Short mmCIF file of N, CA and C and ligand atoms in Angstrom, two decimals:
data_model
loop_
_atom_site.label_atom_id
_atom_site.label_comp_id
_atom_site.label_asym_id
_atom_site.label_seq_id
_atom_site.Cartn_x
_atom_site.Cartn_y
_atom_site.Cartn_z
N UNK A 1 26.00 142.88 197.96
CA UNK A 1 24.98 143.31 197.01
C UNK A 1 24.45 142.09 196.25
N UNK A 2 23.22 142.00 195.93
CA UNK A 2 22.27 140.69 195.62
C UNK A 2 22.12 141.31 193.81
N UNK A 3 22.36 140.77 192.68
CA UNK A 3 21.71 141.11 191.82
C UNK A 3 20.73 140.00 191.15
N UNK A 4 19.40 140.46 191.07
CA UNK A 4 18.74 139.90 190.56
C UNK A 4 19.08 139.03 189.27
N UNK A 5 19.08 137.71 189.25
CA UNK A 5 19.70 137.19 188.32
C UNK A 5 18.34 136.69 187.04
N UNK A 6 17.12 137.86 187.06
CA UNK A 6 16.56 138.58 185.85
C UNK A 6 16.96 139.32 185.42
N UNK A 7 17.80 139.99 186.16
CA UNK A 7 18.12 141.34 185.26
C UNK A 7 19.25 140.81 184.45
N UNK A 8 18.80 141.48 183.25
CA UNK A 8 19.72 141.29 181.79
C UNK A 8 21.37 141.96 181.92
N UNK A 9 22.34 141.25 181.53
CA UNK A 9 23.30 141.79 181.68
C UNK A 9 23.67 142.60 180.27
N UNK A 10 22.97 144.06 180.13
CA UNK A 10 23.56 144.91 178.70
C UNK A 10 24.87 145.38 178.77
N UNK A 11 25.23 145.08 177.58
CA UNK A 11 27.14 145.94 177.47
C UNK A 11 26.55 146.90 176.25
N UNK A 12 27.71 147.45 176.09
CA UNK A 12 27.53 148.41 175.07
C UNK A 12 29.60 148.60 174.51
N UNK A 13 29.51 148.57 173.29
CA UNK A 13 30.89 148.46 172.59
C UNK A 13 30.68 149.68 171.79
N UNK A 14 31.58 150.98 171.84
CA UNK A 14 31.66 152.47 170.99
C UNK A 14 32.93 152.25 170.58
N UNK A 15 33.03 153.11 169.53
CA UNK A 15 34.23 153.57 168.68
C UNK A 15 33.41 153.91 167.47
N UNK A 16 34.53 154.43 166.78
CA UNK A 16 34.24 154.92 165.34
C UNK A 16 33.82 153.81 164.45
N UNK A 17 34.16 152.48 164.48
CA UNK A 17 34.49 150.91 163.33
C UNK A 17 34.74 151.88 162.30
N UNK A 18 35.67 152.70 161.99
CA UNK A 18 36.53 153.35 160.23
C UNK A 18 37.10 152.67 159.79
N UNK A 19 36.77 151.26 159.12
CA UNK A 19 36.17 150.35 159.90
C UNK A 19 36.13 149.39 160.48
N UNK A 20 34.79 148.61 160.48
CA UNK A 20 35.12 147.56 161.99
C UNK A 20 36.48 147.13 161.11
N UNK A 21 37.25 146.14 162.06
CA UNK A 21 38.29 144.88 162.01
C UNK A 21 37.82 143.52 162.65
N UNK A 22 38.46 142.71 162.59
CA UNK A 22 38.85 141.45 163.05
C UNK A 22 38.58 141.69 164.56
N UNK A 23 39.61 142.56 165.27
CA UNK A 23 39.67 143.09 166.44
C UNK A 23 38.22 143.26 167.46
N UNK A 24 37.56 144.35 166.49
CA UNK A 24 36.46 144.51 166.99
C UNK A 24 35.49 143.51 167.16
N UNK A 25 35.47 142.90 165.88
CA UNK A 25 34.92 141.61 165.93
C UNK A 25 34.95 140.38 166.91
N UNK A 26 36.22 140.08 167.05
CA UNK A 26 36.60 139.58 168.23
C UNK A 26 36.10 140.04 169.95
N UNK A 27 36.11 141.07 169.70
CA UNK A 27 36.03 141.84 171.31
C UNK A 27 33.87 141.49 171.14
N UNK A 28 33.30 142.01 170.35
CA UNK A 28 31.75 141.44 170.35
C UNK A 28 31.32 140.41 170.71
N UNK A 29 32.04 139.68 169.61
CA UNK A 29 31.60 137.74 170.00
C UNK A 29 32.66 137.48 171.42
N UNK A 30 33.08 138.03 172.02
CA UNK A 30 33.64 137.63 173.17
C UNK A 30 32.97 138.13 174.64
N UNK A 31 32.39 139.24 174.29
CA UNK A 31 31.35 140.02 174.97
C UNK A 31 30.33 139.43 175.55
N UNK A 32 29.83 138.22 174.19
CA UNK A 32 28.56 137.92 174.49
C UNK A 32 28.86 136.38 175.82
N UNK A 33 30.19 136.54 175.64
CA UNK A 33 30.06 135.16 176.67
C UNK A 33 29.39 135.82 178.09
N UNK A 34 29.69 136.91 178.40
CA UNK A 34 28.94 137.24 179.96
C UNK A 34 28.02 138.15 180.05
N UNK A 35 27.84 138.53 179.09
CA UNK A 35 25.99 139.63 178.85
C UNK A 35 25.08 139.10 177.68
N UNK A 36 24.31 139.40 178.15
CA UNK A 36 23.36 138.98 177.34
C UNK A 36 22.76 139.54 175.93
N UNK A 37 22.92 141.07 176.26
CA UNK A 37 22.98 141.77 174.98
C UNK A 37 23.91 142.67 174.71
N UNK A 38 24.32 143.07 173.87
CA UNK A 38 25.38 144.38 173.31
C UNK A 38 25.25 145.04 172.56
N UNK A 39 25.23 146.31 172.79
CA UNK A 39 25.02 147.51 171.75
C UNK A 39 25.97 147.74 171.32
N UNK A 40 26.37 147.76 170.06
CA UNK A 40 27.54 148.40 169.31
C UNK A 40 27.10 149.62 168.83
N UNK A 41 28.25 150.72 169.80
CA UNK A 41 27.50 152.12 169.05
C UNK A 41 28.73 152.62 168.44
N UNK A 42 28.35 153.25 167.54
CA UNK A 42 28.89 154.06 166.13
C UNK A 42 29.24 155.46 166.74
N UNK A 43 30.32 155.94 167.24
CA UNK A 43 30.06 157.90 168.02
C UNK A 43 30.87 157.93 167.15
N UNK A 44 30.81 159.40 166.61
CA UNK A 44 31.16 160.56 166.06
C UNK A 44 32.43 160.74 166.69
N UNK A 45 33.45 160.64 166.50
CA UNK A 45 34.70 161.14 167.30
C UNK A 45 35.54 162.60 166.77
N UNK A 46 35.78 163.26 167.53
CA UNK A 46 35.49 164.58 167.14
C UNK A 46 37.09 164.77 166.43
N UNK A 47 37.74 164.46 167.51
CA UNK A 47 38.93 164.39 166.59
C UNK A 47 39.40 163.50 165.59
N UNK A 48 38.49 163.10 164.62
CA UNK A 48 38.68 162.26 163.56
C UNK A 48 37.58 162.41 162.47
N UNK A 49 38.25 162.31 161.00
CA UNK A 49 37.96 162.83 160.04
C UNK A 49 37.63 161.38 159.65
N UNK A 50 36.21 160.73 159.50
CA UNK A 50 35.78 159.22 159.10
C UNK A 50 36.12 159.02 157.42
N UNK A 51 36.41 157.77 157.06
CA UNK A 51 36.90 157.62 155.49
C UNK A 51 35.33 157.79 155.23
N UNK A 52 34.13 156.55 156.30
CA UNK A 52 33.13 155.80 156.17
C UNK A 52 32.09 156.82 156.33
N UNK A 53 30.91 157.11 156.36
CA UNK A 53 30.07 157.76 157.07
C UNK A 53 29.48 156.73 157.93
N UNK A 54 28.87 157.48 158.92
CA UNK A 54 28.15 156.62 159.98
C UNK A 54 27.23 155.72 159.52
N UNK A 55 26.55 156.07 159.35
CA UNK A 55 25.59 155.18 158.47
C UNK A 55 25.92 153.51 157.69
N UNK A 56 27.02 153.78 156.72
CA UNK A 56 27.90 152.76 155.95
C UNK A 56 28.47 152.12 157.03
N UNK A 57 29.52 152.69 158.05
CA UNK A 57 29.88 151.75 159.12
C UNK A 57 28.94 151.18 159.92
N UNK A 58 27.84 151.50 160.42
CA UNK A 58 26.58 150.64 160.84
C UNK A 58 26.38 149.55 160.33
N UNK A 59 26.00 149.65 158.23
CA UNK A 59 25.62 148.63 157.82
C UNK A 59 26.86 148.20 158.00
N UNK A 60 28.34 148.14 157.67
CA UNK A 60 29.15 147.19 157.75
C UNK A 60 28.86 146.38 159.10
N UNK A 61 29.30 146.91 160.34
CA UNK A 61 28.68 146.04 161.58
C UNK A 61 27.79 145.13 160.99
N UNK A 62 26.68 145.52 160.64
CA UNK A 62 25.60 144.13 160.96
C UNK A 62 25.88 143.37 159.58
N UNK A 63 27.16 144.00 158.80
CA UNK A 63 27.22 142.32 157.72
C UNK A 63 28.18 141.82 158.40
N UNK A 64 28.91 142.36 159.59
CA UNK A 64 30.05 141.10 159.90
C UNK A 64 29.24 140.34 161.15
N UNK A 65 28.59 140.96 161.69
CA UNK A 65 27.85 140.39 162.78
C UNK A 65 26.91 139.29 162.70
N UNK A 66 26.37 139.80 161.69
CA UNK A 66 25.19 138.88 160.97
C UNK A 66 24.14 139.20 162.11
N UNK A 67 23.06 138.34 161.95
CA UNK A 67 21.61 138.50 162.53
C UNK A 67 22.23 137.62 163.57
N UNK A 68 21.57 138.46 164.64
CA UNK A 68 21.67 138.10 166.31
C UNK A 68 20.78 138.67 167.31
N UNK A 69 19.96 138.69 167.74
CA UNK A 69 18.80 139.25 168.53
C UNK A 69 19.22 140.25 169.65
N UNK A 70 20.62 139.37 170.03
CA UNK A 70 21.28 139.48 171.11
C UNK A 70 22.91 140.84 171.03
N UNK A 71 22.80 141.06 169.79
CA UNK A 71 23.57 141.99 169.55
C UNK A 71 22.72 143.38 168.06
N UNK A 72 23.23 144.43 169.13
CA UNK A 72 21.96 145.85 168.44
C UNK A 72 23.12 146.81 167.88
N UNK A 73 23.44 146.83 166.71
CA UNK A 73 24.14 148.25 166.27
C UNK A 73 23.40 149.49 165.82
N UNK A 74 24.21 150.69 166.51
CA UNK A 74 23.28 152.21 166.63
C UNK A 74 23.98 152.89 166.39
N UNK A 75 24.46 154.34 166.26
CA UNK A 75 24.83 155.06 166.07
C UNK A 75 24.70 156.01 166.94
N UNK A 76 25.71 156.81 167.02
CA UNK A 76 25.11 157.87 168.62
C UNK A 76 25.96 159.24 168.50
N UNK A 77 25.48 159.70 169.03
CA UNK A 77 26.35 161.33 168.78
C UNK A 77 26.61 162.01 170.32
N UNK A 78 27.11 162.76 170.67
CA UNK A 78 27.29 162.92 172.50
C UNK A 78 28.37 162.02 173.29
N UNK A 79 27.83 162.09 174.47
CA UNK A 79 28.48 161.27 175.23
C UNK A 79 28.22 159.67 175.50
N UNK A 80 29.69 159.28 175.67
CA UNK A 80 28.99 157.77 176.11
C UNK A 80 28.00 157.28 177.11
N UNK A 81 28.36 158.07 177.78
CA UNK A 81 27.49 157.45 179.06
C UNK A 81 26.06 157.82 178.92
N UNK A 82 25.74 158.95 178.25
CA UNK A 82 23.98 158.99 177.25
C UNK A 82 23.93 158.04 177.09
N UNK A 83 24.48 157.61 176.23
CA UNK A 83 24.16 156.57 175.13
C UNK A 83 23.70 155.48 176.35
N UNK A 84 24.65 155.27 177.24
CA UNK A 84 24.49 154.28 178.11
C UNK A 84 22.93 153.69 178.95
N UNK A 85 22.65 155.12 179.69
CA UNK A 85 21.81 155.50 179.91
C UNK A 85 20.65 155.18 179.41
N UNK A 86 20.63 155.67 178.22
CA UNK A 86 19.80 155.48 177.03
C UNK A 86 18.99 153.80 176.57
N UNK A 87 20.32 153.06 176.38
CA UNK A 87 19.90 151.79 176.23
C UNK A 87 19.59 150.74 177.52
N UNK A 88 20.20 151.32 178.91
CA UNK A 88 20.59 150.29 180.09
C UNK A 88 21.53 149.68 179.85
N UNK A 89 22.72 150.29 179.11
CA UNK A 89 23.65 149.00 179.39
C UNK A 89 24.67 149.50 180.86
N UNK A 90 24.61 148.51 181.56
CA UNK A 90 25.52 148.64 182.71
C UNK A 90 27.10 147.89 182.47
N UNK A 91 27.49 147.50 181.26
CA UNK A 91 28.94 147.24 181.02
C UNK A 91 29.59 147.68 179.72
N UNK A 92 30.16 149.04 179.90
CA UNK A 92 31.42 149.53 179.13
C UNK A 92 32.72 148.72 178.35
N UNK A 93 33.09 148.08 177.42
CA UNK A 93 33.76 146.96 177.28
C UNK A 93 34.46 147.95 175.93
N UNK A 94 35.82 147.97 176.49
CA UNK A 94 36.66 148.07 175.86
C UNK A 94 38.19 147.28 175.56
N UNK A 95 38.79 147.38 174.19
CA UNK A 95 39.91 146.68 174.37
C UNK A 95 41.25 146.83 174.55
N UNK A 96 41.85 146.48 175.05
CA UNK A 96 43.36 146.86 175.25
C UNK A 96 44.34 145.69 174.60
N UNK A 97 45.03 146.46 173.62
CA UNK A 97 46.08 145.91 173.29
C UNK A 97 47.54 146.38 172.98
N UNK A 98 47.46 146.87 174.24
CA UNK A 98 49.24 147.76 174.45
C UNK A 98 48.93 148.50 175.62
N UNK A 99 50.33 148.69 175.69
CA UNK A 99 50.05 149.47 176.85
C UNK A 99 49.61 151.18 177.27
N UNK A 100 49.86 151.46 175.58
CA UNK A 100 49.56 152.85 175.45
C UNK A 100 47.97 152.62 175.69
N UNK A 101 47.64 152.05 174.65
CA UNK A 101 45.99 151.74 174.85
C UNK A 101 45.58 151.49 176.75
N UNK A 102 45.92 150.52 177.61
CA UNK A 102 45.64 150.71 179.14
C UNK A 102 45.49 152.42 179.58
N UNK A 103 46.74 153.24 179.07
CA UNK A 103 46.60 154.53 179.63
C UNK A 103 45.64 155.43 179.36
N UNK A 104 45.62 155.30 177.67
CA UNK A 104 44.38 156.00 177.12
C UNK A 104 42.85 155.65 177.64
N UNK A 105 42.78 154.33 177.94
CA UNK A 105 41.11 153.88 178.50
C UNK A 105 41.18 154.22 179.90
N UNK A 106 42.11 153.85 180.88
CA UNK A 106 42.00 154.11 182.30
C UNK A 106 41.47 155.46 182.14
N UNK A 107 42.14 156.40 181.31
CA UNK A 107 41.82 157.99 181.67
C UNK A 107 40.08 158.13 180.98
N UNK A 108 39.42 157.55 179.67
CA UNK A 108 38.28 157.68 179.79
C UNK A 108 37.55 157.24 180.70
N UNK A 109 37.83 155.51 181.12
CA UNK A 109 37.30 154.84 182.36
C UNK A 109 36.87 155.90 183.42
N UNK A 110 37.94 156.24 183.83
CA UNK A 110 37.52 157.13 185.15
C UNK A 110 36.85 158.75 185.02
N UNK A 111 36.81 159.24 183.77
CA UNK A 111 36.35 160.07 183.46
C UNK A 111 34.91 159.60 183.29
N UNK A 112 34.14 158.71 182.59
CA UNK A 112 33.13 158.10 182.09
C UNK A 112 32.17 157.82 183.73
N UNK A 113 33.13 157.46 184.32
CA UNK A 113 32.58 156.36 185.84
C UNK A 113 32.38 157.92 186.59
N UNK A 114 33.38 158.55 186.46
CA UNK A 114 32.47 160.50 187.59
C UNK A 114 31.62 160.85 186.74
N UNK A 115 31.05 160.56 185.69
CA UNK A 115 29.59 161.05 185.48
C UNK A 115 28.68 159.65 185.45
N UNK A 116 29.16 158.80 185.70
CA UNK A 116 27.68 157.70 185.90
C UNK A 116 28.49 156.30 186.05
N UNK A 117 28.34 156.42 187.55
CA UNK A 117 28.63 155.42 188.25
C UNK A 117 28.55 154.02 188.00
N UNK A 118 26.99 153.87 188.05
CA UNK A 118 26.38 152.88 187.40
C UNK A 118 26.77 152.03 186.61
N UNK A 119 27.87 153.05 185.60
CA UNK A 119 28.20 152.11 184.24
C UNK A 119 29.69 151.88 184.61
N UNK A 120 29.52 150.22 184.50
CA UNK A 120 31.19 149.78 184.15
C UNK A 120 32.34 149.53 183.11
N UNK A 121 32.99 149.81 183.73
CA UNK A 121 33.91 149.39 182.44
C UNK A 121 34.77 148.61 182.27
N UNK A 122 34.77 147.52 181.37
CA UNK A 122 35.42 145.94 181.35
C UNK A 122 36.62 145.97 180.50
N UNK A 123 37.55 145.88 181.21
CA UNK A 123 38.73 145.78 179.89
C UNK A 123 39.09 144.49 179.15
N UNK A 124 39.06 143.92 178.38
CA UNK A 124 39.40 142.82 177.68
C UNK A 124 40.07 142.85 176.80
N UNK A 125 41.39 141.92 177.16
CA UNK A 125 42.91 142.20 176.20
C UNK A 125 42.13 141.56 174.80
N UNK A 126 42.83 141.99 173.94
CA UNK A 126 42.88 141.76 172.52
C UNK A 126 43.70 140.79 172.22
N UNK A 127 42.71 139.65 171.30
CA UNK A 127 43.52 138.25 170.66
C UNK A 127 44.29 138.57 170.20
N UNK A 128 45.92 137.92 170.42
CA UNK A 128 46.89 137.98 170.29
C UNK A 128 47.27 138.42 168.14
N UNK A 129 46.48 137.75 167.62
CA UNK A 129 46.26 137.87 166.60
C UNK A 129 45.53 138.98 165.83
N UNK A 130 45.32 140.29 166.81
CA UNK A 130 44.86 141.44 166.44
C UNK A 130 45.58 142.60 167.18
N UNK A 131 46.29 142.31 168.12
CA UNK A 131 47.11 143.48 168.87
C UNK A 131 47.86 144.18 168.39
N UNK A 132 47.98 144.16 166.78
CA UNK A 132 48.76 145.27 166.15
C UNK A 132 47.27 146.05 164.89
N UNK A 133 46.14 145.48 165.07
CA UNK A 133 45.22 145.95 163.95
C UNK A 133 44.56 147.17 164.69
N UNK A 134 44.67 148.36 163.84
CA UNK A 134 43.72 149.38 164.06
C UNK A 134 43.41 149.87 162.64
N UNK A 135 42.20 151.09 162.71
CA UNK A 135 41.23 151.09 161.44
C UNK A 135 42.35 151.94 160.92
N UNK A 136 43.04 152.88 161.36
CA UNK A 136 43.60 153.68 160.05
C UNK A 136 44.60 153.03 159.46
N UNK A 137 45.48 151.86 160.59
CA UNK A 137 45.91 150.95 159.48
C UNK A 137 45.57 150.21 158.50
N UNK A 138 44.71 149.91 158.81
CA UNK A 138 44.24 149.10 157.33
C UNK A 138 43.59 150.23 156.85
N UNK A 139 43.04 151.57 156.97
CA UNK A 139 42.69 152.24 155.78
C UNK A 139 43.82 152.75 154.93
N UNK A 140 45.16 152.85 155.74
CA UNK A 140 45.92 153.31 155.08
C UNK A 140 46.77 152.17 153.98
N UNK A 141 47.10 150.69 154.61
CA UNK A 141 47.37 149.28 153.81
C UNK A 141 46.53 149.16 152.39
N UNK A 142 45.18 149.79 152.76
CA UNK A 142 44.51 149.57 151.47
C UNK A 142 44.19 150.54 150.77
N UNK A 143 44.41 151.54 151.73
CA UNK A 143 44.78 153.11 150.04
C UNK A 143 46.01 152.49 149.28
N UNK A 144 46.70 152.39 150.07
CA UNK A 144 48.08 151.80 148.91
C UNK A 144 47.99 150.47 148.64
N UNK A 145 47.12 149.76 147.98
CA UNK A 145 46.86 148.24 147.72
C UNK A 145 47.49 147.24 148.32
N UNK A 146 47.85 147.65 149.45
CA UNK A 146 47.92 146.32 150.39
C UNK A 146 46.76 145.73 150.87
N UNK A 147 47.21 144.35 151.19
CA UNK A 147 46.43 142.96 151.25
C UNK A 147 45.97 143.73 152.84
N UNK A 148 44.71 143.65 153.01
CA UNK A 148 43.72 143.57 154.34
C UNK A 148 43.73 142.30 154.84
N UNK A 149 43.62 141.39 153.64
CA UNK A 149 42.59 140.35 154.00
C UNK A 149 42.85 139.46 155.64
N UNK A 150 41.93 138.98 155.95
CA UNK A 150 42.41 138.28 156.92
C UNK A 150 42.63 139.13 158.25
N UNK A 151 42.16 140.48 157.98
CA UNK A 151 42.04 141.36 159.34
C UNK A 151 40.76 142.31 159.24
N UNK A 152 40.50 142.39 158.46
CA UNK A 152 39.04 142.49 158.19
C UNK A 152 38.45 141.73 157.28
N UNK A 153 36.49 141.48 157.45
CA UNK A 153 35.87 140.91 157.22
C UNK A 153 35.98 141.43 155.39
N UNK A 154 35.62 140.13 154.55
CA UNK A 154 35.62 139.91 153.13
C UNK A 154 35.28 141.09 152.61
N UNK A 155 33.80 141.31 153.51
CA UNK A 155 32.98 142.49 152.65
C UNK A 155 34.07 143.90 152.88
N UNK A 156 34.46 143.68 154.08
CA UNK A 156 35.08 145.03 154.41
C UNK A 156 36.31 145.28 153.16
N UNK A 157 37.00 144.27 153.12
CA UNK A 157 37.97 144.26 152.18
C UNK A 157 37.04 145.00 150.92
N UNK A 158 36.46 144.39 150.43
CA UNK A 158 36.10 144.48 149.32
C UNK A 158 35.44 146.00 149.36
N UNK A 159 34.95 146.81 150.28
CA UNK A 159 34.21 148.31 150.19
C UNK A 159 35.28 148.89 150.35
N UNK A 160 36.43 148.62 151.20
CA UNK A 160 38.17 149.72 150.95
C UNK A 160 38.41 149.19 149.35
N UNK A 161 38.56 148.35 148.47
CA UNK A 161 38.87 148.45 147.46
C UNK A 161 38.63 149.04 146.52
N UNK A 162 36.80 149.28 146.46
CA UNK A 162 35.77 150.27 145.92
C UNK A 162 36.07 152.13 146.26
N UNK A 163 36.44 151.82 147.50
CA UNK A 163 36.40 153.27 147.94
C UNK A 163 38.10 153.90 147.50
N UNK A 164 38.90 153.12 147.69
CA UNK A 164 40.35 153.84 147.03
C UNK A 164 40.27 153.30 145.51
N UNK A 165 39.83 152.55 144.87
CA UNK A 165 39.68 152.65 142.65
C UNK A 165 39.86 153.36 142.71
N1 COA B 1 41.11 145.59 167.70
C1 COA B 1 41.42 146.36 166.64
N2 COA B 1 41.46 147.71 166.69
C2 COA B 1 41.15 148.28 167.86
C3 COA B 1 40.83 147.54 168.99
C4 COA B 1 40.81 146.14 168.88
N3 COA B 1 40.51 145.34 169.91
N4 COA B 1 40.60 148.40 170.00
C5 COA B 1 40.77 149.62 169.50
N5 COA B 1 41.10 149.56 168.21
C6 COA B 1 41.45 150.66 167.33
C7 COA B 1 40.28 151.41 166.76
O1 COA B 1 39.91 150.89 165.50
C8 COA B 1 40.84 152.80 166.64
O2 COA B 1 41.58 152.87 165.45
P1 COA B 1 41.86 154.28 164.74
O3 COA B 1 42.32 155.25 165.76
O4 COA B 1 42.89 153.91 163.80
O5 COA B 1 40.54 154.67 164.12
C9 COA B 1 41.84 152.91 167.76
O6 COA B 1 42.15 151.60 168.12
C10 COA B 1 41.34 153.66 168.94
O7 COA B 1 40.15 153.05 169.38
P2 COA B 1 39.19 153.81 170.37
O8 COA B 1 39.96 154.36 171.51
O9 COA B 1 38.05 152.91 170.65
O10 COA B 1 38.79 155.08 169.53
P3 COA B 1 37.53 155.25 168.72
O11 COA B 1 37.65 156.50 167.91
O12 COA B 1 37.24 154.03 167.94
O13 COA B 1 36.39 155.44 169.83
C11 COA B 1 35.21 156.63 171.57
C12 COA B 1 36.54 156.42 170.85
C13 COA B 1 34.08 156.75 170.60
C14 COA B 1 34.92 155.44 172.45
C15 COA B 1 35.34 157.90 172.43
O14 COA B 1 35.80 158.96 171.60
C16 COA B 1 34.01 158.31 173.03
O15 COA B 1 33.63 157.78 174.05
N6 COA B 1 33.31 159.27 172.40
C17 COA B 1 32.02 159.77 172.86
C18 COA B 1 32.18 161.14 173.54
C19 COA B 1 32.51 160.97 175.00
O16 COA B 1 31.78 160.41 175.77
N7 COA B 1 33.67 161.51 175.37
C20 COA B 1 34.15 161.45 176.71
C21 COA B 1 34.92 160.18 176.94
S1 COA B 1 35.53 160.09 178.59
#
């Protein structure tokens, strides 16, 4: 198979960011080494009760991201592979950092890939220095005034501090 090497390589990065981390952060700016653009989308996850509203986690994204042409945060409701659809991105990029996490993505992976082929899905281990960070941990570190810092971005710190006063 020949791919036109015009065609843009789009990814697209989902989860909740309740909110972003370090982690996520990491997995974006690492993204961009082999596509050209990336959508960070915001879904609604059904089994989860957000601290953030969608909206607020959006703007957080684009203050840790900063201005980049090359990276688009959205918000989306439905399925991923809409969303996919939607924008053209042909690479799914998720992260794994454990092994529970491999089991949990293989089973969306292949669920995601029988409704639209098209879209792939890239696994990329998580910097060693984030393989224990997820969002309800630090929402929960900083309901009880534990130190974030240094696993999420300044601002982030500083809107969990506002939001548990
Ligand atoms: N660094 C830090 N934390 C990470 C991480 C990394 N590299 N990778 C994952 N995490 C954390 C997330 O913050 C999240 O933490 P939390 O559970 O404490 O909030 C946790 O690991 C799980 O992440 P993830 O599996 O990405 O869950 P999510 O809720 O963030 O996103 C969706 C799940 C949105 C991708 C999934 O529900 C979805 O695709 N929804 C759309 C509907 C759909 O298409 N469903 C069918 C899917 S087959």
């Amino acid at each position: 198979m020949t791919i036109p090497s015009t065609t843009p390589r789009i990814a697209m990065y989902a989860g909740s960011f309740d909110p972003i981390t370090n982690g996520h952060e990491d997995l974006i700016k690492r993204t961009l080494a082999f596509a050209d653009r990336i959508f960070v989308a915001v879904a609604t996850n059904i089994n989860k009760k957000p601290l953030f509203a969608a909206e607020e986690r959006v703007a957080f994204i684009k203050t840790v991201v900063g201005d980049s042409s090359r990276i688009e945060v959205r918000k989306f409701d439905g399925l991923l592979v809409n969303f996919a659809k939607d924008v053209g991105a042909v690479l799914n990029v998720r992260g794994i950092r454990s092994v529970s996490d491999f089991e949990s993505e293989t089973q969306m992976a292949v669920m995601n890939r029988r409704m639209f082929p098209s879209l792939e899905t890239v696994f990329l281990t998580a910097s060693p220095d984030t393989t224990f960070i997820s969002s309800s941990l630090i929402r929960e570190v900083a309901r009880f005034g534990g130190d974030v810092s240094g696993l999420v971005h300044p601002a982030i710190a500083d809107a969990l501090t506002k939001k548990f006063r």
